[in-house]
Amino acid sequence: MTEPVTSPPMRYRHSIDELAATVSGWPVAALPEPEFIELFSRTPKAERYTLISKRRLAVKIRDAREKQCCMYCWMPAPVCICGIVPNVSSAFGSATVPVMVFHPEEFLRRSNTGHIAAMLYDAPLLVEGFPPHDERMRSFHQQTLTSMGISNTSSQAVHPVVLFPAHDAKMASEVASAAFASDRVLMPALIDATWNQAGSLNKRLPKDAERVAISIPTNYTSLFAPLREQTRSTGVSTLEATCLTLEQILVGQGKPAEAADLSAASVRCMKTFVDLVRMQKHMDPAYPDVSRPTIEACRGHYDAYLRSLDAKYTDAVARETALRREAAAAATDSTAEGTLTQPLAPHLNYAPVLNYCYCCGAYVGWSRMDVHVRGAKHLREFGKPGSLGWTPTPESEFHVKRKANRNPEASSGDPEAAEQRQPPQPRT
């Protein structure tokens, strides 16, 4: 695990360490695609979704370590931002404990903003597909500070809520005001996922947990717009939604000054994060007045990191090419001796870069090509007339001749006959 420059907050760090240490021991990440598909087919249907989630998490953690990424800020090690993300959890104190709920597809995604919110507000994580977290999600309405791994020196009761715009959802500020008046700790679950994924996660969270909503100004422009198009007026990133939720909770608790400070720190962090992601995409910064010092400090280190990855990739390709040439030479010798039934040398000399299926007209990727060519979609395309694998049958030849007999002038290619053809008469 790549250590950050400055350690992130304790609750967030503990969640990541617990997940990474457990998932790294799962053998499902090392299974090749065909073997995993066979395992998936043998798994009972009720357990298949859990199996897929486990594989997603295991593969993501393995890839992040291979790419030398920080396991906390999810950035490449030279661009680690753990040292520049402030901890503003003191703004809401012990009266509010936010919890970030992740879909496995969003976990360890570099452009994700939910983990930045967890670092900012020292929020523990619940990642779907990780068994201990799944258990806490199923019983979220019964969770306490101790069960969430949070030290609790007081005997305050906990009021768990879920941020989701359900039809019966109450405003977050009203719920916060009532919880604060009754001396209960508000524990909002903030879902980090796409809209479709969020709907799925909302169903997995218990209905007994109260749903809350927030108000977003109609003229609000997302700070995440320079990276991703804002498809709806109320569509904002997870970090912005979390910031707005906690801001309105603080206002409901009678802390407007703390809400303003939290919003200002969150906006600065968000702008810096957006420009760091844009730098990695070789784009100009969208908020240079805020992010310029950080960008200038990280650019040189990131360029050196890319050069090291290029060198590593070049060495890997060279080793692969050498191994294939040795195999081709051995196959040529075996063919000459008559020990093989067909010459394999020409095929082994082909470069291993078949990423595009010319039959389906789609990018597949070489790692999944063996699975793709056995799939139903590829076999359908492979059997269509005009494709590489189509061979005429008596039935197909009959339909071709029948179509030609319906329009003999067009099939003969005679322009005069086509002109003499009369158009169909309208019905009376």
Tab-separated table of C-alpha atoms in Angstrom:
chain	number	residue	atom	x	y	z
A	1	MET	CA	0.000	0.000	0.000
A	2	THR	CA	1.336	3.421	-0.955
A	3	GLU	CA	1.560	5.628	2.106
A	4	PRO	CA	0.253	9.202	1.718
A	5	VAL	CA	2.237	12.296	2.574
A	6	THR	CA	-0.145	13.019	5.450
A	7	SER	CA	-2.400	10.385	6.955
A	8	PRO	CA	-6.131	10.900	6.304
A	9	PRO	CA	-8.661	11.109	9.148
A	10	MET	CA	-8.919	8.099	11.452
A	11	ARG	CA	-12.444	6.856	10.623
A	12	TYR	CA	-11.886	6.972	6.874
A	13	ARG	CA	-8.419	5.405	7.132
A	14	HIS	CA	-9.721	2.569	9.303
A	15	SER	CA	-12.470	1.744	6.769
A	16	ILE	CA	-9.990	1.583	3.871
A	17	ASP	CA	-7.433	-0.461	5.822
A	18	GLU	CA	-10.068	-2.973	6.931
A	19	LEU	CA	-11.386	-3.424	3.393
A	20	ALA	CA	-7.985	-3.598	1.654
A	21	ALA	CA	-6.533	-6.085	4.138
A	22	THR	CA	-9.494	-8.462	3.741
A	23	VAL	CA	-10.103	-8.175	0.003
A	24	SER	CA	-6.428	-8.739	-0.850
A	25	GLY	CA	-6.760	-12.330	0.353
A	26	TRP	CA	-9.682	-13.180	-1.928
A	27	PRO	CA	-8.608	-15.604	-4.713
A	28	VAL	CA	-11.431	-14.483	-7.005
A	29	ALA	CA	-9.293	-11.618	-8.400
A	30	ALA	CA	-6.647	-14.013	-9.735
A	31	LEU	CA	-9.098	-16.141	-11.714
A	32	PRO	CA	-8.892	-15.721	-15.520
A	33	GLU	CA	-12.100	-14.642	-17.215
A	34	PRO	CA	-13.138	-18.097	-18.529
A	35	GLU	CA	-12.626	-19.724	-15.109
A	36	PHE	CA	-14.569	-16.957	-13.380
A	37	ILE	CA	-17.456	-17.398	-15.841
A	38	GLU	CA	-17.492	-21.119	-15.059
A	39	LEU	CA	-17.507	-20.344	-11.322
A	40	PHE	CA	-20.312	-17.826	-11.877
A	41	SER	CA	-22.420	-20.429	-13.711
A	42	ARG	CA	-22.038	-22.880	-10.791
A	43	THR	CA	-22.942	-20.263	-8.183
A	44	PRO	CA	-26.585	-20.156	-7.006
A	45	LYS	CA	-28.498	-17.209	-8.455
A	46	ALA	CA	-29.074	-15.655	-5.043
A	47	GLU	CA	-25.306	-15.409	-4.503
A	48	ARG	CA	-24.178	-14.262	-7.959
A	49	TYR	CA	-24.466	-10.541	-7.316
A	50	THR	CA	-22.282	-10.875	-4.222
A	51	LEU	CA	-19.718	-12.854	-6.220
A	52	ILE	CA	-19.559	-10.171	-8.933
A	53	SER	CA	-19.197	-7.426	-6.326
A	54	LYS	CA	-16.357	-9.314	-4.649
A	55	ARG	CA	-14.530	-9.678	-7.956
A	56	ARG	CA	-14.968	-5.993	-8.736
A	57	LEU	CA	-13.480	-4.946	-5.413
A	58	ALA	CA	-10.614	-7.451	-5.557
A	59	VAL	CA	-9.644	-6.488	-9.126
A	60	LYS	CA	-9.840	-2.769	-8.363
A	61	ILE	CA	-7.542	-3.058	-5.328
A	62	ARG	CA	-5.098	-5.248	-7.248
A	63	ASP	CA	-4.964	-2.806	-10.174
A	64	ALA	CA	-4.564	0.197	-7.869
A	65	ARG	CA	-1.545	-1.381	-6.213
A	66	GLU	CA	-0.005	-2.366	-9.524
A	67	LYS	CA	-0.360	1.249	-10.738
A	68	GLN	CA	1.187	2.590	-7.509
A	69	CYS	CA	-1.896	4.539	-6.486
A	70	CYS	CA	-2.573	5.893	-3.021
A	71	MET	CA	-5.231	3.733	-1.415
A	72	TYR	CA	-6.740	6.708	0.410
A	73	CYS	CA	-7.037	9.529	-2.147
A	74	TRP	CA	-7.032	7.069	-5.104
A	75	MET	CA	-4.572	9.227	-7.033
A	76	PRO	CA	-1.196	8.146	-8.460
A	77	ALA	CA	1.479	8.340	-5.760
A	78	PRO	CA	3.190	11.450	-7.266
A	79	VAL	CA	-0.155	13.297	-7.204
A	80	CYS	CA	-1.248	12.152	-3.725
A	81	ILE	CA	-3.560	14.826	-2.270
A	82	CYS	CA	-3.936	13.402	1.237
A	83	GLY	CA	-1.782	16.259	2.507
A	84	ILE	CA	-3.936	19.025	1.025
A	85	VAL	CA	-7.428	17.725	1.922
A	86	PRO	CA	-8.394	19.360	5.234
A	87	ASN	CA	-10.364	17.658	7.976
A	88	VAL	CA	-13.391	19.858	8.623
A	89	SER	CA	-15.350	17.365	10.747
A	90	SER	CA	-14.941	19.679	13.750
A	91	ALA	CA	-17.545	21.981	12.141
A	92	PHE	CA	-20.408	19.660	13.095
A	93	GLY	CA	-18.677	18.030	16.091
A	94	SER	CA	-20.286	14.976	17.650
A	95	ALA	CA	-23.843	15.995	16.762
A	96	THR	CA	-23.546	14.580	13.207
A	97	VAL	CA	-21.648	11.537	11.897
A	98	PRO	CA	-21.916	11.180	8.085
A	99	VAL	CA	-21.472	7.750	6.491
A	100	MET	CA	-20.502	7.269	2.824
A	101	VAL	CA	-22.160	4.315	1.026
A	102	PHE	CA	-20.321	3.251	-2.153
A	103	HIS	CA	-21.374	1.192	-5.120
A	104	PRO	CA	-18.503	-1.195	-6.034
A	105	GLU	CA	-18.224	0.360	-9.505
A	106	GLU	CA	-17.413	3.742	-7.952
A	107	PHE	CA	-14.858	2.423	-5.465
A	108	LEU	CA	-11.241	3.400	-6.348
A	109	ARG	CA	-12.374	5.361	-9.412
A	110	ARG	CA	-9.990	8.274	-9.780
A	111	SER	CA	-12.619	10.849	-10.811
A	112	ASN	CA	-14.912	9.827	-7.961
A	113	THR	CA	-15.635	12.555	-5.392
A	114	GLY	CA	-17.284	10.546	-2.627
A	115	HIS	CA	-13.957	9.512	-1.112
A	116	ILE	CA	-12.872	13.184	-1.045
A	117	ALA	CA	-16.035	13.919	0.939
A	118	ALA	CA	-15.186	11.060	3.306
A	119	MET	CA	-11.711	12.529	3.842
A	120	LEU	CA	-13.059	16.051	4.335
A	121	TYR	CA	-15.683	15.047	6.867
A	122	ASP	CA	-13.921	11.995	8.408
A	123	ALA	CA	-16.756	9.686	7.386
A	124	PRO	CA	-16.580	5.878	7.637
A	125	LEU	CA	-17.224	3.895	4.454
A	126	LEU	CA	-19.712	1.178	3.570
A	127	VAL	CA	-18.879	-0.515	0.250
A	128	GLU	CA	-21.432	-2.864	-1.254
A	129	GLY	CA	-19.995	-6.317	-1.848
A	130	PHE	CA	-17.752	-6.321	1.224
A	131	PRO	CA	-19.476	-8.762	3.664
A	132	PRO	CA	-18.956	-6.770	6.902
A	133	HIS	CA	-20.219	-3.616	5.198
A	134	ASP	CA	-23.171	-5.463	3.642
A	135	GLU	CA	-24.245	-6.574	7.108
A	136	ARG	CA	-24.092	-2.994	8.406
A	137	MET	CA	-26.088	-1.777	5.422
A	138	ARG	CA	-28.856	-4.340	5.973
A	139	SER	CA	-29.180	-3.258	9.619
A	140	PHE	CA	-28.344	0.410	9.125
A	141	HIS	CA	-31.428	1.564	11.041
A	142	GLN	CA	-30.065	-0.307	14.099
A	143	GLN	CA	-26.457	0.870	13.868
A	144	THR	CA	-24.749	2.649	16.736
A	145	LEU	CA	-21.553	4.670	16.889
A	146	THR	CA	-19.701	1.683	18.338
A	147	SER	CA	-20.893	-0.737	15.646
A	148	MET	CA	-19.699	1.742	12.994
A	149	GLY	CA	-16.224	1.729	14.525
A	150	ILE	CA	-16.577	5.182	16.133
A	151	SER	CA	-15.469	5.737	19.701
A	152	ASN	CA	-18.451	6.742	21.816
A	153	THR	CA	-17.819	8.152	25.261
A	154	SER	CA	-21.379	9.380	25.708
A	155	SER	CA	-24.666	7.542	25.849
A	156	GLN	CA	-26.374	9.560	23.098
A	157	ALA	CA	-28.856	7.743	20.899
A	158	VAL	CA	-28.311	7.627	17.127
A	159	HIS	CA	-30.830	8.664	14.469
A	160	PRO	CA	-29.828	7.026	11.133
A	161	VAL	CA	-31.215	8.615	7.941
A	162	VAL	CA	-30.606	8.081	4.213
A	163	LEU	CA	-30.182	10.900	1.711
A	164	PHE	CA	-32.467	9.900	-1.160
A	165	PRO	CA	-35.234	11.943	-2.870
A	166	ALA	CA	-38.087	9.560	-2.060
A	167	HIS	CA	-41.697	10.724	-2.270
A	168	ASP	CA	-42.024	10.735	1.527
A	169	ALA	CA	-38.589	12.224	2.243
A	170	LYS	CA	-38.349	15.065	4.744
A	171	MET	CA	-35.999	18.026	4.464
A	172	ALA	CA	-32.602	17.369	6.025
A	173	SER	CA	-32.651	20.660	7.967
A	174	GLU	CA	-35.968	19.784	9.645
A	175	VAL	CA	-34.807	16.283	10.633
A	176	ALA	CA	-31.512	17.693	11.933
A	177	SER	CA	-33.304	20.289	14.021
A	178	ALA	CA	-35.545	17.644	15.614
A	179	ALA	CA	-32.621	15.282	16.305
A	180	PHE	CA	-30.548	18.099	17.799
A	181	ALA	CA	-33.413	19.146	20.060
A	182	SER	CA	-33.830	15.578	21.355
A	183	ASP	CA	-30.067	15.189	21.935
A	184	ARG	CA	-29.627	12.451	19.326
A	185	VAL	CA	-26.650	11.978	16.998
A	186	LEU	CA	-27.721	12.332	13.358
A	187	MET	CA	-26.118	9.674	11.113
A	188	PRO	CA	-26.885	10.462	7.445
A	189	ALA	CA	-25.999	7.792	4.856
A	190	LEU	CA	-24.776	9.517	1.674
A	191	ILE	CA	-24.882	7.287	-1.420
A	192	ASP	CA	-22.059	7.563	-3.949
A	193	ALA	CA	-23.270	6.094	-7.257
A	194	THR	CA	-24.984	6.933	-10.518
A	195	TRP	CA	-28.724	7.522	-10.393
A	196	ASN	CA	-29.516	3.928	-11.404
A	197	GLN	CA	-26.984	2.519	-8.956
A	198	ALA	CA	-28.258	4.821	-6.211
A	199	GLY	CA	-31.763	3.424	-6.691
A	200	SER	CA	-30.400	-0.097	-6.260
A	201	LEU	CA	-28.452	0.843	-3.123
A	202	ASN	CA	-31.477	2.630	-1.693
A	203	LYS	CA	-33.446	-0.628	-1.936
A	204	ARG	CA	-30.706	-2.465	-0.061
A	205	LEU	CA	-30.812	-0.008	2.814
A	206	PRO	CA	-33.627	-0.755	5.282
A	207	LYS	CA	-36.923	1.065	4.854
A	208	ASP	CA	-37.010	1.757	8.593
A	209	ALA	CA	-34.236	4.318	8.105
A	210	GLU	CA	-35.871	7.684	7.429
A	211	ARG	CA	-35.270	9.233	3.974
A	212	VAL	CA	-34.255	12.888	3.765
A	213	ALA	CA	-33.821	15.327	0.888
A	214	ILE	CA	-32.019	18.625	0.336
A	215	SER	CA	-32.880	21.785	-1.562
A	216	ILE	CA	-30.679	22.692	-4.539
A	217	PRO	CA	-31.049	26.139	-6.175
A	218	THR	CA	-32.402	25.943	-9.718
A	219	ASN	CA	-29.581	28.145	-11.038
A	220	TYR	CA	-26.851	26.118	-9.346
A	221	THR	CA	-23.918	25.178	-11.622
A	222	SER	CA	-21.996	22.090	-10.630
A	223	LEU	CA	-18.286	22.554	-9.914
A	224	PHE	CA	-17.807	19.160	-11.525
A	225	ALA	CA	-19.062	20.467	-14.908
A	226	PRO	CA	-15.508	20.974	-16.334
A	227	LEU	CA	-15.051	17.191	-16.092
A	228	ARG	CA	-18.548	15.878	-16.780
A	229	GLU	CA	-21.577	17.395	-18.452
A	230	GLN	CA	-24.376	18.330	-16.083
A	231	THR	CA	-27.373	16.454	-17.506
A	232	ARG	CA	-29.969	17.888	-15.112
A	233	SER	CA	-30.311	21.152	-13.220
A	234	THR	CA	-30.264	19.413	-9.828
A	235	GLY	CA	-27.541	16.940	-10.775
A	236	VAL	CA	-24.412	17.498	-8.672
A	237	SER	CA	-21.393	15.448	-7.681
A	238	THR	CA	-21.332	13.372	-4.496
A	239	LEU	CA	-18.981	15.832	-2.816
A	240	GLU	CA	-21.299	18.748	-3.591
A	241	ALA	CA	-24.367	16.799	-2.438
A	242	THR	CA	-22.596	15.867	0.792
A	243	CYS	CA	-21.488	19.453	1.347
A	244	LEU	CA	-25.008	20.806	0.760
A	245	THR	CA	-26.474	18.166	3.078
A	246	LEU	CA	-24.111	18.924	5.959
A	247	GLU	CA	-24.478	22.649	5.366
A	248	GLN	CA	-28.269	22.443	5.654
A	249	ILE	CA	-27.948	20.137	8.678
A	250	LEU	CA	-25.737	22.701	10.414
A	251	VAL	CA	-28.231	25.448	9.616
A	252	GLY	CA	-31.005	23.287	11.075
A	253	GLN	CA	-28.896	22.843	14.223
A	254	GLY	CA	-28.480	26.618	14.528
A	255	LYS	CA	-24.844	26.807	13.352
A	256	PRO	CA	-24.819	29.108	10.289
A	257	ALA	CA	-21.216	30.253	10.789
A	258	GLU	CA	-19.914	26.685	10.874
A	259	ALA	CA	-21.971	25.928	7.765
A	260	ALA	CA	-20.336	28.806	5.858
A	261	ASP	CA	-16.819	27.700	6.870
A	262	LEU	CA	-17.529	24.105	5.864
A	263	SER	CA	-18.870	25.217	2.477
A	264	ALA	CA	-15.835	27.427	1.747
A	265	ALA	CA	-13.337	24.658	2.595
A	266	SER	CA	-15.278	22.119	0.533
A	267	VAL	CA	-15.422	24.403	-2.517
A	268	ARG	CA	-11.657	25.038	-2.435
A	269	CYS	CA	-10.955	21.319	-2.157
A	270	MET	CA	-13.388	20.494	-4.962
A	271	LYS	CA	-11.839	23.012	-7.378
A	272	THR	CA	-8.339	21.705	-6.679
A	273	PHE	CA	-9.477	18.120	-7.188
A	274	VAL	CA	-11.190	18.935	-10.505
A	275	ASP	CA	-8.062	20.628	-11.870
A	276	LEU	CA	-5.832	17.734	-10.762
A	277	VAL	CA	-8.029	15.311	-12.701
A	278	ARG	CA	-7.969	17.667	-15.688
A	279	MET	CA	-4.162	17.796	-15.500
A	280	GLN	CA	-4.051	14.000	-15.755
A	281	LYS	CA	-6.210	14.268	-18.873
A	282	HIS	CA	-3.806	16.902	-20.317
A	283	MET	CA	-6.415	19.655	-20.019
A	284	ASP	CA	-5.977	23.217	-18.817
A	285	PRO	CA	-7.125	24.018	-15.259
A	286	ALA	CA	-10.686	25.270	-14.890
A	287	TYR	CA	-10.018	27.051	-11.569
A	288	PRO	CA	-6.402	28.286	-11.838
A	289	ASP	CA	-6.847	30.963	-9.160
A	290	VAL	CA	-7.351	28.203	-6.568
A	291	SER	CA	-5.419	25.219	-7.923
A	292	ARG	CA	-2.330	26.797	-9.532
A	293	PRO	CA	0.124	26.135	-6.635
A	294	THR	CA	-0.928	22.500	-6.337
A	295	ILE	CA	-0.854	21.925	-10.100
A	296	GLU	CA	2.641	23.420	-10.435
A	297	ALA	CA	3.912	21.275	-7.553
A	298	CYS	CA	2.465	18.037	-8.974
A	299	ARG	CA	2.960	18.401	-12.732
A	300	GLY	CA	6.654	17.466	-12.811
A	301	HIS	CA	6.159	14.454	-10.538
A	302	TYR	CA	3.205	13.257	-12.600
A	303	ASP	CA	5.149	13.522	-15.877
A	304	ALA	CA	7.954	11.428	-14.353
A	305	TYR	CA	5.340	8.897	-13.213
A	306	LEU	CA	3.957	8.620	-16.761
A	307	ARG	CA	7.462	8.097	-18.158
A	308	SER	CA	8.051	5.284	-15.666
A	309	LEU	CA	4.764	3.652	-16.713
A	310	ASP	CA	5.750	3.956	-20.389
A	311	ALA	CA	9.099	2.310	-19.677
A	312	LYS	CA	7.403	-0.466	-17.716
A	313	TYR	CA	4.910	-1.053	-20.526
A	314	THR	CA	7.667	-1.049	-23.175
A	315	ASP	CA	9.639	-3.661	-21.220
A	316	ALA	CA	6.542	-5.823	-20.850
A	317	VAL	CA	5.807	-5.661	-24.604
A	318	ALA	CA	9.422	-6.508	-25.399
A	319	ARG	CA	9.311	-9.554	-23.124
A	320	GLU	CA	5.994	-10.678	-24.626
A	321	THR	CA	7.353	-10.279	-28.171
A	322	ALA	CA	10.467	-12.306	-27.338
A	323	LEU	CA	8.405	-15.119	-25.829
A	324	ARG	CA	6.116	-15.240	-28.868
A	325	ARG	CA	9.070	-15.369	-31.254
A	326	GLU	CA	10.572	-18.254	-29.309
A	327	ALA	CA	7.243	-20.077	-29.429
A	328	ALA	CA	6.965	-19.384	-33.179
A	329	ALA	CA	10.449	-20.762	-33.796
A	330	ALA	CA	9.665	-23.879	-31.782
A	331	ALA	CA	6.413	-24.356	-33.682
A	332	THR	CA	8.256	-23.976	-37.000
A	333	ASP	CA	10.750	-26.677	-36.003
A	334	SER	CA	7.974	-28.976	-34.821
A	335	THR	CA	6.051	-28.484	-38.061
A	336	ALA	CA	9.133	-29.320	-40.117
A	337	GLU	CA	9.547	-32.548	-38.144
A	338	GLY	CA	5.904	-33.426	-38.707
A	339	THR	CA	4.958	-33.474	-35.043
A	340	LEU	CA	2.166	-30.911	-35.495
A	341	THR	CA	-0.922	-31.338	-37.640
A	342	GLN	CA	-1.042	-27.651	-38.645
A	343	PRO	CA	1.550	-24.844	-38.854
A	344	LEU	CA	1.287	-22.597	-35.802
A	345	ALA	CA	4.272	-20.355	-36.527
A	346	PRO	CA	2.375	-17.711	-38.596
A	347	HIS	CA	-0.282	-17.348	-35.899
A	348	LEU	CA	2.263	-17.043	-33.101
A	349	ASN	CA	4.058	-14.305	-35.027
A	350	TYR	CA	0.970	-12.095	-34.957
A	351	ALA	CA	1.217	-9.174	-32.521
A	352	PRO	CA	-1.052	-9.603	-29.449
A	353	VAL	CA	-3.047	-6.420	-30.080
A	354	LEU	CA	-6.436	-7.739	-31.206
A	355	ASN	CA	-8.607	-5.256	-29.332
A	356	TYR	CA	-11.298	-4.679	-32.006
A	357	CYS	CA	-13.857	-7.179	-33.267
A	358	TYR	CA	-14.235	-6.461	-36.978
A	359	CYS	CA	-17.257	-8.752	-37.209
A	360	CYS	CA	-19.278	-6.847	-34.568
A	361	GLY	CA	-17.667	-3.458	-35.217
A	362	ALA	CA	-16.947	-2.900	-31.526
A	363	TYR	CA	-13.971	-2.408	-29.246
A	364	VAL	CA	-13.639	-5.418	-26.941
A	365	GLY	CA	-10.094	-5.454	-25.547
A	366	TRP	CA	-7.657	-8.309	-25.956
A	367	SER	CA	-8.174	-9.600	-22.407
A	368	ARG	CA	-11.871	-10.336	-23.108
A	369	MET	CA	-11.660	-11.320	-26.767
A	370	ASP	CA	-11.742	-15.058	-26.029
A	371	VAL	CA	-14.981	-14.615	-24.072
A	372	HIS	CA	-16.487	-12.225	-26.652
A	373	VAL	CA	-16.114	-14.571	-29.629
A	374	ARG	CA	-18.092	-17.232	-27.747
A	375	GLY	CA	-20.887	-14.869	-26.786
A	376	ALA	CA	-24.388	-14.868	-28.259
A	377	LYS	CA	-24.083	-11.352	-29.732
A	378	HIS	CA	-20.902	-12.181	-31.625
A	379	LEU	CA	-22.331	-15.439	-32.928
A	380	ARG	CA	-25.408	-13.598	-34.210
A	381	GLU	CA	-23.271	-11.033	-36.009
A	382	PHE	CA	-20.947	-13.756	-37.274
A	383	GLY	CA	-23.823	-15.530	-38.984
A	384	LYS	CA	-25.350	-12.522	-40.772
A	385	PRO	CA	-25.128	-12.356	-44.594
A	386	GLY	CA	-22.022	-10.491	-45.688
A	387	SER	CA	-20.060	-11.152	-42.517
A	388	LEU	CA	-16.808	-13.076	-42.429
A	389	GLY	CA	-18.370	-16.232	-41.059
A	390	TRP	CA	-21.571	-16.370	-43.183
A	391	THR	CA	-21.992	-19.303	-45.513
A	392	PRO	CA	-25.107	-19.604	-47.720
A	393	THR	CA	-27.510	-22.457	-46.988
A	394	PRO	CA	-30.341	-23.789	-49.147
A	395	GLU	CA	-32.814	-21.867	-47.006
A	396	SER	CA	-30.895	-18.583	-47.269
A	397	GLU	CA	-30.426	-18.992	-51.053
A	398	PHE	CA	-34.196	-19.560	-51.386
A	399	HIS	CA	-34.959	-16.251	-49.612
A	400	VAL	CA	-32.408	-14.378	-51.755
A	401	LYS	CA	-33.958	-15.716	-54.974
A	402	ARG	CA	-37.468	-14.970	-53.699
A	403	LYS	CA	-36.501	-11.347	-53.004
A	404	ALA	CA	-34.981	-11.041	-56.474
A	405	ASN	CA	-38.132	-12.454	-58.123
A	406	ARG	CA	-40.256	-9.814	-56.380
A	407	ASN	CA	-38.275	-7.035	-58.097
A	408	PRO	CA	-36.777	-8.480	-61.297
A	409	GLU	CA	-36.143	-5.084	-62.896
A	410	ALA	CA	-34.066	-3.819	-59.972
A	411	SER	CA	-32.197	-7.096	-59.680
A	412	SER	CA	-31.437	-7.188	-63.436
A	413	GLY	CA	-29.901	-3.738	-63.325
A	414	ASP	CA	-31.791	-2.565	-66.454
A	415	PRO	CA	-32.583	1.177	-66.064
A	416	GLU	CA	-35.134	1.180	-68.929
A	417	ALA	CA	-37.104	-1.639	-67.345
A	418	ALA	CA	-37.079	0.208	-64.040
A	419	GLU	CA	-38.476	3.351	-65.693
A	420	GLN	CA	-41.289	1.395	-67.366
A	421	ARG	CA	-42.371	-0.062	-64.051
A	422	GLN	CA	-45.675	1.462	-62.984
A	423	PRO	CA	-46.056	2.807	-59.428
A	424	PRO	CA	-48.699	1.131	-57.268
A	425	GLN	CA	-52.198	2.586	-57.540
A	426	PRO	CA	-53.739	4.043	-54.393
A	427	ARG	CA	-56.664	2.210	-52.853
A	428	THR	CA	-60.129	3.717	-53.221
